[in-house]
PDB file of C-alpha atoms in Angstrom:
ATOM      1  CA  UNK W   1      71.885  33.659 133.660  1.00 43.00           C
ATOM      2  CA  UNK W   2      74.693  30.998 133.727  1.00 48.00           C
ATOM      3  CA  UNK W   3      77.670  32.360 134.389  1.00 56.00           C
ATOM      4  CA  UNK W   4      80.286  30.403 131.190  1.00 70.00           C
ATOM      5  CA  UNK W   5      83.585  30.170 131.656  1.00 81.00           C
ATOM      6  CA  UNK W   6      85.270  31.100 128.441  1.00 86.00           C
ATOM      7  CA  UNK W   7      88.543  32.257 129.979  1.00 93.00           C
ATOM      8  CA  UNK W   8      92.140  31.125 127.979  1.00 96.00           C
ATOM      9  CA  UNK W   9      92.864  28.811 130.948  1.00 97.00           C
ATOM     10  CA  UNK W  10      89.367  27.250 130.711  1.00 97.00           C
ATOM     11  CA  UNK W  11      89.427  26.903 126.778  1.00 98.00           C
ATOM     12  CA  UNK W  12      93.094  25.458 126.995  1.00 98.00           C
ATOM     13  CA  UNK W  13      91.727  22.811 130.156  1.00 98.00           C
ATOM     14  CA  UNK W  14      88.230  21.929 127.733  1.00 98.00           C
ATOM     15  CA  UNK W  15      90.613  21.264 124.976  1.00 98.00           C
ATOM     16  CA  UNK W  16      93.088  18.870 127.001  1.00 98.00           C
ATOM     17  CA  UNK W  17      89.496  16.963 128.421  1.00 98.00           C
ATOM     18  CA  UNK W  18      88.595  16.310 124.711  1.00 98.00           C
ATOM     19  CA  UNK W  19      92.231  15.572 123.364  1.00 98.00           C
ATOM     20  CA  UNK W  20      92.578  12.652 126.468  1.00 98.00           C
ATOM     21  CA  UNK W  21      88.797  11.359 125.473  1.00 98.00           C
ATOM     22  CA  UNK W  22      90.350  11.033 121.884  1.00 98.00           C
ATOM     23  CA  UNK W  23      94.377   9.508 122.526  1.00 98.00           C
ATOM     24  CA  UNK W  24      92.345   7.240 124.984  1.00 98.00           C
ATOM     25  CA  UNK W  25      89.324   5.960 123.137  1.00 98.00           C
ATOM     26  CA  UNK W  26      88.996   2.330 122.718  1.00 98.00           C
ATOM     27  CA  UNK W  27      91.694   1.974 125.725  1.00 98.00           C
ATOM     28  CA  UNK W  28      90.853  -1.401 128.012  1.00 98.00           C
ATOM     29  CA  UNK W  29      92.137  -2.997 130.487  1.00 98.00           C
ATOM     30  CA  UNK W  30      94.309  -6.472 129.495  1.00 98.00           C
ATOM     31  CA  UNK W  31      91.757  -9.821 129.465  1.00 97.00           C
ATOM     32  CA  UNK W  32      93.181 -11.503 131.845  1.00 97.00           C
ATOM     33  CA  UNK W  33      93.185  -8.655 134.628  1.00 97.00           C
ATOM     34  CA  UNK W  34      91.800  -9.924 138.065  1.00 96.00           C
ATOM     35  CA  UNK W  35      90.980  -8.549 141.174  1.00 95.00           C
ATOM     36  CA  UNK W  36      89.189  -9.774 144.233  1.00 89.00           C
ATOM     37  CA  UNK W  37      85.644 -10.173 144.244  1.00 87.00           C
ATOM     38  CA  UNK W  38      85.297  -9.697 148.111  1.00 84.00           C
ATOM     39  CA  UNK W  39      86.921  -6.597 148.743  1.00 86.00           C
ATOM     40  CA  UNK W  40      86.971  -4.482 145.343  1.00 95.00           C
ATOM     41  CA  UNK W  41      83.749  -5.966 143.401  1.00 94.00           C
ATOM     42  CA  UNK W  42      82.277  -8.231 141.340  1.00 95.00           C
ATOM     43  CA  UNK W  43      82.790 -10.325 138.136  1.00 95.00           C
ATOM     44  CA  UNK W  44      80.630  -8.477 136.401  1.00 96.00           C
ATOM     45  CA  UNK W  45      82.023  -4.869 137.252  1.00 96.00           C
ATOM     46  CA  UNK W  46      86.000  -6.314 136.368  1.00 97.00           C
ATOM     47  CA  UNK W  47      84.118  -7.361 132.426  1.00 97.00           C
ATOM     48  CA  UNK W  48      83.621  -3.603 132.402  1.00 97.00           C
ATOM     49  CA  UNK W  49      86.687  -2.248 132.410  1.00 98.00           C
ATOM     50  CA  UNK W  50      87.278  -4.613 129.722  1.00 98.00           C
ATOM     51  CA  UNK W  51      85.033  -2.988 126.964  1.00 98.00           C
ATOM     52  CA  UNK W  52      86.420   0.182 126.215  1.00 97.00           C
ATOM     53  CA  UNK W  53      84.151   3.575 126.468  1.00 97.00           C
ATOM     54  CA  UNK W  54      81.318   2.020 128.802  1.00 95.00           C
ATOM     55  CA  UNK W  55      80.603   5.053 131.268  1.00 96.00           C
ATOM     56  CA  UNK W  56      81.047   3.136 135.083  1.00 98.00           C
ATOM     57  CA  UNK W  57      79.162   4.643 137.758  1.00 97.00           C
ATOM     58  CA  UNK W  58      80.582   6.613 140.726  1.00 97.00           C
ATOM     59  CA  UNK W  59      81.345   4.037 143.115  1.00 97.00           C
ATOM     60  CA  UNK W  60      82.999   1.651 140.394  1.00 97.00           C
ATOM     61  CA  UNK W  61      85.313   4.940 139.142  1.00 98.00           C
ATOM     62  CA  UNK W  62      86.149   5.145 142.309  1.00 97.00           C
ATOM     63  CA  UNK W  63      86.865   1.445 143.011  1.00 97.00           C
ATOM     64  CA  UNK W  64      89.052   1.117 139.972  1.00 98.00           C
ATOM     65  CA  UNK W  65      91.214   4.419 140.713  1.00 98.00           C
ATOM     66  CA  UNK W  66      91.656   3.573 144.424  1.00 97.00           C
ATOM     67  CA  UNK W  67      92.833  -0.206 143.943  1.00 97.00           C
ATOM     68  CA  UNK W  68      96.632   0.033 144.502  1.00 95.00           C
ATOM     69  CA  UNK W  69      97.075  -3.785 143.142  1.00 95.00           C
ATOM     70  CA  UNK W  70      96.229  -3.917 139.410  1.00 97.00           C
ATOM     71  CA  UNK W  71      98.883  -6.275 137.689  1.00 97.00           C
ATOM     72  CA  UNK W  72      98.609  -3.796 135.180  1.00 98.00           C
ATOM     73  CA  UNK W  73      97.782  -0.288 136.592  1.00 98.00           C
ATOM     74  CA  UNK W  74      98.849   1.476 133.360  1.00 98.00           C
ATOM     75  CA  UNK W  75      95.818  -0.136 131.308  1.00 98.00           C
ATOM     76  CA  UNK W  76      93.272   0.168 134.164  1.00 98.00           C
ATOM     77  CA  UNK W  77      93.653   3.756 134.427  1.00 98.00           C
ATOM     78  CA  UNK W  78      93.768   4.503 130.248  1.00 98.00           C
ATOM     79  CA  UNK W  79      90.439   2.454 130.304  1.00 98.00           C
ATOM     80  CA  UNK W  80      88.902   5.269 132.461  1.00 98.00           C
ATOM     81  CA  UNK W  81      90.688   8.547 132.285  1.00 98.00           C
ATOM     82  CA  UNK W  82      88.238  10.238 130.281  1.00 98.00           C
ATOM     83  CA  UNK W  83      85.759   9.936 132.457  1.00 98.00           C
ATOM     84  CA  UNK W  84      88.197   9.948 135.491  1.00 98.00           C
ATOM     85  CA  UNK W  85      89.985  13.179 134.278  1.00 98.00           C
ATOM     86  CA  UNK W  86      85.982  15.329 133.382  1.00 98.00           C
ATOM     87  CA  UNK W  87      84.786  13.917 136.877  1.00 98.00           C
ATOM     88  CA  UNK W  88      88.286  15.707 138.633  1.00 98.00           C
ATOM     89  CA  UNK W  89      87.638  18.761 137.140  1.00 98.00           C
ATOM     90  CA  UNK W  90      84.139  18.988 138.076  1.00 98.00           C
ATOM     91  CA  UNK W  91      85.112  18.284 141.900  1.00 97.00           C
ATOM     92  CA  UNK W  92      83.484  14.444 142.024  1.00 98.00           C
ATOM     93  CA  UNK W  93      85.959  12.843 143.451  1.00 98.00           C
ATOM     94  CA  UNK W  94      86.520  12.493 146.778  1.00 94.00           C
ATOM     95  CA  UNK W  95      89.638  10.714 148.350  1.00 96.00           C
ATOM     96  CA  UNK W  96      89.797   9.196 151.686  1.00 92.00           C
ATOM     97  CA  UNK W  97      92.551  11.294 152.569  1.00 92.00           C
ATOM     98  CA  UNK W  98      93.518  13.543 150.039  1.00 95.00           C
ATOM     99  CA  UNK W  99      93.723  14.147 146.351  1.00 97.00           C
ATOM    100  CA  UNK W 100      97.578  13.464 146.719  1.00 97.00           C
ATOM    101  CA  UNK W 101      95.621   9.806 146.161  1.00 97.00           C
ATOM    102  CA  UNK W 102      94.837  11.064 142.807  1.00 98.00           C
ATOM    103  CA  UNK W 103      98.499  11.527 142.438  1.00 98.00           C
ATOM    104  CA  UNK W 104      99.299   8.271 143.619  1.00 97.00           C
ATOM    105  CA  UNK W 105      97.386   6.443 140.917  1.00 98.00           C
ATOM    106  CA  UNK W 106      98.703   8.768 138.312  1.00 98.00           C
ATOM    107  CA  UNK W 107     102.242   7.687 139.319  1.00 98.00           C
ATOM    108  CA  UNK W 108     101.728   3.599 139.796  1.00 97.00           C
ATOM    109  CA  UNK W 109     100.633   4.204 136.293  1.00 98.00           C
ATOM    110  CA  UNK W 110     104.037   5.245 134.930  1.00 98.00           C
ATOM    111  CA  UNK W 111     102.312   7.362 132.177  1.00 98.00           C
ATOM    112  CA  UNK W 112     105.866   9.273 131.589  1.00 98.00           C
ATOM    113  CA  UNK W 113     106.407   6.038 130.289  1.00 98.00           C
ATOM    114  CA  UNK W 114     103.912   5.892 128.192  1.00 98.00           C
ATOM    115  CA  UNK W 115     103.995   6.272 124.386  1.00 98.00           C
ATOM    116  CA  UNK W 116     104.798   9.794 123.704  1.00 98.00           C
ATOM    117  CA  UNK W 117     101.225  10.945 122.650  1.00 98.00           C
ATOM    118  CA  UNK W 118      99.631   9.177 125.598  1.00 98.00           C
ATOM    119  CA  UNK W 119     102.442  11.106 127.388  1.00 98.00           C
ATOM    120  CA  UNK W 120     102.034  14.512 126.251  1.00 98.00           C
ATOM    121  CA  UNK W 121      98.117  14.647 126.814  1.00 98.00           C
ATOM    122  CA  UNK W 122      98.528  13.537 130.361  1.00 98.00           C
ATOM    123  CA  UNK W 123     101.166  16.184 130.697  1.00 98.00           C
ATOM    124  CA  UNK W 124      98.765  18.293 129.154  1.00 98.00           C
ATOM    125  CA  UNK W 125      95.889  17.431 131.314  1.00 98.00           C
ATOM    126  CA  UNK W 126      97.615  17.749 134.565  1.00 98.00           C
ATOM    127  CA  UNK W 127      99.337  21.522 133.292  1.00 98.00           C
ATOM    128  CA  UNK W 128      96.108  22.971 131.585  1.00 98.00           C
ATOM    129  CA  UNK W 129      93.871  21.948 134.675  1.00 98.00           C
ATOM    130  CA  UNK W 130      96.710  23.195 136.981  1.00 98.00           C
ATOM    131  CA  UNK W 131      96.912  26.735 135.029  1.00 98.00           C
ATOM    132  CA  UNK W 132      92.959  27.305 135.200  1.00 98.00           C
ATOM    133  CA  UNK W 133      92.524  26.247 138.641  1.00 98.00           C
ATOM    134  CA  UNK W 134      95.080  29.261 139.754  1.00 98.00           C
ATOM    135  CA  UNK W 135      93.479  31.802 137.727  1.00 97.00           C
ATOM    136  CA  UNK W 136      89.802  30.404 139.577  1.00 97.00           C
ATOM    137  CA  UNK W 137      88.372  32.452 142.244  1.00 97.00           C
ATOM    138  CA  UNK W 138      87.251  29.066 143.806  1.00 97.00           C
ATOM    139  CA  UNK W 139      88.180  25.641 141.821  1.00 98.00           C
ATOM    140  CA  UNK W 140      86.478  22.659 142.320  1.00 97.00           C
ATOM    141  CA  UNK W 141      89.786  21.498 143.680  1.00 98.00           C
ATOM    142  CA  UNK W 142      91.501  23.759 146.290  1.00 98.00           C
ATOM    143  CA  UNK W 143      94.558  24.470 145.007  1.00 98.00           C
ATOM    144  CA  UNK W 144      96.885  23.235 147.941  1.00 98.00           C
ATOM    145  CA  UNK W 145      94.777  20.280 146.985  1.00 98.00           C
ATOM    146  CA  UNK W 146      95.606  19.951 143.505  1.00 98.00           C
ATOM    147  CA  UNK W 147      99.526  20.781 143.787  1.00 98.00           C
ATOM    148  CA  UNK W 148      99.829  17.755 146.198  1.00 98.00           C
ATOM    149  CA  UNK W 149      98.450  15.662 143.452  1.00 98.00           C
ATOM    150  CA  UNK W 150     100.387  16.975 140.958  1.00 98.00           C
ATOM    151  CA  UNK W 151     103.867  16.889 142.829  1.00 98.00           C
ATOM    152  CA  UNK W 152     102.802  13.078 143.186  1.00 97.00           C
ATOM    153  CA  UNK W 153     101.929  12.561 139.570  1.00 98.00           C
ATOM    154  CA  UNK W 154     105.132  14.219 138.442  1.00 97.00           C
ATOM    155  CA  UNK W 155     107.484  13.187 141.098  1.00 96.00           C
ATOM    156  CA  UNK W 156     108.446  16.954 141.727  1.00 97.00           C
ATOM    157  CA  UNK W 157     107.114  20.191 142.750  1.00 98.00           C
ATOM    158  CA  UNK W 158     108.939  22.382 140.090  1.00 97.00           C
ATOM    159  CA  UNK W 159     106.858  22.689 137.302  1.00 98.00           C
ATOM    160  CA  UNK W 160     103.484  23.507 138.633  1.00 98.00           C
ATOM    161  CA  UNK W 161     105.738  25.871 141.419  1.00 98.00           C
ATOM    162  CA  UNK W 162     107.339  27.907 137.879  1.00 98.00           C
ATOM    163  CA  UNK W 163     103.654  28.022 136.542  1.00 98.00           C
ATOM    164  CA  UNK W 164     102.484  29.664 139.728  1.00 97.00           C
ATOM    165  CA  UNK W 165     105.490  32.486 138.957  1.00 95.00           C
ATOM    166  CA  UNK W 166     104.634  33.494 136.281  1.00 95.00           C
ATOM    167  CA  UNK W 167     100.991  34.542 137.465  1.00 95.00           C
ATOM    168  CA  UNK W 168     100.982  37.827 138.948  1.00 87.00           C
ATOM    169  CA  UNK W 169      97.213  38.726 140.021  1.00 91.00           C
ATOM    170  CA  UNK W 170      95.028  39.290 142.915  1.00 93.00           C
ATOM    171  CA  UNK W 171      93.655  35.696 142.343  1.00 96.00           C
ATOM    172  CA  UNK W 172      96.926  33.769 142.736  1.00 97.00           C
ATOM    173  CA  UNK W 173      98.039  35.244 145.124  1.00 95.00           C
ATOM    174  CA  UNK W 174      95.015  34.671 147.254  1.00 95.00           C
ATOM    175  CA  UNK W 175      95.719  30.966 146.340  1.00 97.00           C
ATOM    176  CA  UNK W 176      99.637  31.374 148.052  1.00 97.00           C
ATOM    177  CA  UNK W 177      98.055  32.829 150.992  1.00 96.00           C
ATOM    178  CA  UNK W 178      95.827  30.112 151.879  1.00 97.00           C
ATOM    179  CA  UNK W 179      98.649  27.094 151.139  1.00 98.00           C
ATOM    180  CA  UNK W 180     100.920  29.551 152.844  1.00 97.00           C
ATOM    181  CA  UNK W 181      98.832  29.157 155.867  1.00 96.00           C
ATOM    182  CA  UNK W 182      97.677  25.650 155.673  1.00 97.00           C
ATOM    183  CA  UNK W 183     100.931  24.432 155.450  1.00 98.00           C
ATOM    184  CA  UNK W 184     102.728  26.330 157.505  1.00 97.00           C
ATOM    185  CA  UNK W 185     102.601  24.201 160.971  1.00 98.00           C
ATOM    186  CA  UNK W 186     103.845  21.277 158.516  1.00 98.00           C
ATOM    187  CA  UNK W 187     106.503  22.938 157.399  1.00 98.00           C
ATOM    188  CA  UNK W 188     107.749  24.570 160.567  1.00 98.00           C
ATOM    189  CA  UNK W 189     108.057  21.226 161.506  1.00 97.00           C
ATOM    190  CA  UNK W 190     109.981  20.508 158.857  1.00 97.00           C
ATOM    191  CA  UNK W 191     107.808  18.109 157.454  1.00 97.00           C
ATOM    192  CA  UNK W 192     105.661  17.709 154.047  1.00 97.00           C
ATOM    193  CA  UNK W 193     102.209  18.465 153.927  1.00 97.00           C
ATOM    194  CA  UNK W 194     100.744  15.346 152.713  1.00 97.00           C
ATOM    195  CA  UNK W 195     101.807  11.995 153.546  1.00 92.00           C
ATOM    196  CA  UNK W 196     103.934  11.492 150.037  1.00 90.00           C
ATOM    197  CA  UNK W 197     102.936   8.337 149.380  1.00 82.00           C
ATOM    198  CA  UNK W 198     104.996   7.718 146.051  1.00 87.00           C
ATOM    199  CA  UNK W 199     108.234  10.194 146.167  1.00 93.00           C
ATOM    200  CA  UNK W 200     111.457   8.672 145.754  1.00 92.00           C
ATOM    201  CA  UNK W 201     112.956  11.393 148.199  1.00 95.00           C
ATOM    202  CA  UNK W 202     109.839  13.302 150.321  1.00 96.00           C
ATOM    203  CA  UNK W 203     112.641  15.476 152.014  1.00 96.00           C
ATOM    204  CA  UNK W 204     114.134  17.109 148.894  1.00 97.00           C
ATOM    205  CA  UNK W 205     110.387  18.082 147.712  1.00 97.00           C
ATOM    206  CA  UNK W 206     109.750  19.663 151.134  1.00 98.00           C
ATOM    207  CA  UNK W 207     112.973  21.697 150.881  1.00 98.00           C
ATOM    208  CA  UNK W 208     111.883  22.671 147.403  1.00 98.00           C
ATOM    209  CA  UNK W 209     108.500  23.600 148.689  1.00 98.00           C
ATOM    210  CA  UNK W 210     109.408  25.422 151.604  1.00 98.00           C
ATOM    211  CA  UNK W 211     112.592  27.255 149.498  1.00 98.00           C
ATOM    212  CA  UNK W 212     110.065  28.613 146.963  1.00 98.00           C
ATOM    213  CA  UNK W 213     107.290  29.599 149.791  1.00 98.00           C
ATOM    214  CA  UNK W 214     110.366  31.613 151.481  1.00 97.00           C
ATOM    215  CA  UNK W 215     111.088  33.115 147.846  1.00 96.00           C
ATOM    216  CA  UNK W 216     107.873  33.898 147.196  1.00 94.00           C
ATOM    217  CA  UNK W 217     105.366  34.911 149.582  1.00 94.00           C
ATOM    218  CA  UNK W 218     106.640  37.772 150.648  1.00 93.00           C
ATOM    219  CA  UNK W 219     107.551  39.630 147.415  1.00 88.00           C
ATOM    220  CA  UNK W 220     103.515  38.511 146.458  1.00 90.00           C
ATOM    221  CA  UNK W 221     101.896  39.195 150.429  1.00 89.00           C
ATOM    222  CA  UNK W 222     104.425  41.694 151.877  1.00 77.00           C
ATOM    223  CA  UNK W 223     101.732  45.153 150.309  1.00 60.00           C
ATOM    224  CA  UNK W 224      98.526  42.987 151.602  1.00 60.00           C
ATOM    225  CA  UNK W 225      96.740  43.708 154.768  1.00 68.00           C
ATOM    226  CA  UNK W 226      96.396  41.069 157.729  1.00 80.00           C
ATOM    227  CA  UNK W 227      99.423  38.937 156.510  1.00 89.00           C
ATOM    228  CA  UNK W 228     102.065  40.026 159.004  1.00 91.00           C
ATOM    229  CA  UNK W 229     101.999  36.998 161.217  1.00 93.00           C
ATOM    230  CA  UNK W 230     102.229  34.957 158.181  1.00 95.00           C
ATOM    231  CA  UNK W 231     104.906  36.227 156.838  1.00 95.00           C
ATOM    232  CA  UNK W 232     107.314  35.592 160.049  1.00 95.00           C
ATOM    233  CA  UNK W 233     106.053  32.362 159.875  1.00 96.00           C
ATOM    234  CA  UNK W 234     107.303  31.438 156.426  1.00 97.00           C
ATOM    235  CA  UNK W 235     110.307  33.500 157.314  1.00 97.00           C
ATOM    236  CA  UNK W 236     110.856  30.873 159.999  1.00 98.00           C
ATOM    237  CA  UNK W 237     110.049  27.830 157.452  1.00 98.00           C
ATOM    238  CA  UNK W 238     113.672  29.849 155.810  1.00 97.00           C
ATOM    239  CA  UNK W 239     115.419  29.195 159.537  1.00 97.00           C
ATOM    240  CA  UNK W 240     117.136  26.140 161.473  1.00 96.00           C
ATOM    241  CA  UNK W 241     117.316  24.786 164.649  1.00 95.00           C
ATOM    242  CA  UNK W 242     117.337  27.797 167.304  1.00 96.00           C
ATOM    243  CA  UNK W 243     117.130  30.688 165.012  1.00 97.00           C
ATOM    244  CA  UNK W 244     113.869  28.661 164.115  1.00 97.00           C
ATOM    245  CA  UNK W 245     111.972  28.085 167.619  1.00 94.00           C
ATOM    246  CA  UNK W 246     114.078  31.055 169.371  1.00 96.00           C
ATOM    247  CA  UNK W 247     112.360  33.635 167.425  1.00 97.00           C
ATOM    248  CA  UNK W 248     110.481  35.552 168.659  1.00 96.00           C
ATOM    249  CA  UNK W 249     107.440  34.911 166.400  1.00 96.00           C
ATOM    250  CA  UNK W 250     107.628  31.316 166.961  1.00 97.00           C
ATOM    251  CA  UNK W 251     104.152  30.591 166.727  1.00 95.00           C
ATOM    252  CA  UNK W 252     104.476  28.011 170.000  1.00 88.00           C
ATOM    253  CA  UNK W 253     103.518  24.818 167.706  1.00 93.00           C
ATOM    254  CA  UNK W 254     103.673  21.660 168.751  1.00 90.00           C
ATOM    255  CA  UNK W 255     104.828  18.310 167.465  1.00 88.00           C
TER     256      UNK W 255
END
């Protein structure tokens, strides 16, 4: 037997998929939107962004989100976020590097900018799939994965970091073990995670980040088994310069 998700947090994401396939029906990109024919595709694929609600096929999605040089990036990705936002959730996209790409086209977008409906069910979006995927045993999206993209979108860690405090379960807290110790080495040495590709100031996130990991993962890891190295490790993330590498738990990285 299928196994359905009915959960709140899955209700409140299926809800946000169809309210973004309604703000952004009949959405196009302009008429007189170009792009190269040799390196991004043809004539024939740039007319179909140009009709509004035409399903495009993997490779063309992925085209279109990818391009960094629309002259009108906004449009481009209201033409396809219905389909681009369903085909996230399901896991189907897959970034050279990272989904802090995803991010990236969210922000060349400007959608805060937006008009405020168009706004709101981006917001929306981005908070109701961020909420499910930390109550999900295994999302489609890791969520390390997931709050890179969304720190890019939004230009700051802090809201998805105060939506992740206010869950206090077996499930989420598995999740802040494993970003914990991904990003770790990065943040030892004192450096972000992903290659922010679109923050105004990438050293004032990473302090953010690594300030709330040093809050937080020890109140949440400190009664779980097999964490102990981990935890002097993001104790060290809270240290500077000798106290840091002086430690005795310095972990020996290198950079």
């Amino acid at each position: 037997m299928t196994n359905v998700d009915d959960s709140p947090a899955r209700l409140r994401l299926d809800r946000a998929l169809d309210h973004l396939a309604v703000t952004f029906r009949g959405m196009a990109a302009r008429d007189d939107e170009v792009q190269c024919d040799c390196h991004w595709g043809s004539e024939e694929e740039l007319a179909r962004l140009k009709v509004p609600d035409v399903e495009l096929d993997p490779d063309l999605l992925h085209r279109t989100w990818t391009a960094p040089d629309w002259s009108d990036h906004g449009a481009v990705l209201r033409r396809i976020l219905p389909q681009f936002a369903r085909a996230l959730v399901d896991g189907l996209v897959e970034p050279m590097f990272g989904m802090d790409e995803v991010g990236v086209s969210f922000a060349r977008s400007h959608w805060q900018e937006w008009p405020a409906p168009q706004a709101a069910a981006v917001e929306e979006f981005l908070h109701a799939w961020w909420a499910h995927s930390l109550t999900e045993p295994e999302p489609a999206v890791p969520v390390h994965e997931l709050l890179a993209l969304c720190t890019e979108a939004s230009a700051t860690p802090g809201p998805w970091l105060a939506v992740w405090e206010t869950l206090d379960d077996d499930v989420a807290d598995r999740h802040l073990a494993d970003v914990a110790n991904r990003w770790e080495y990065d943040l030892l040495g004192d450096q972000l995670p992903w290659y922010g590709w679109w923050l105004d100031d990438e050293e004032a996130v990473r302090a953010e980040l690594a300030a709330w990991l040093v809050r937080h993962v020890p109140a949440r890891l400190r009664v779980r088994d097999g964490h102990e190295e981990l935890l002097h490790r993001i104790r060290l993330v809270g240290l500077t310069g000798p106290a840091r590498w002086e430690d005795p738990h310095w972990p020996n990285h290198r950079y």
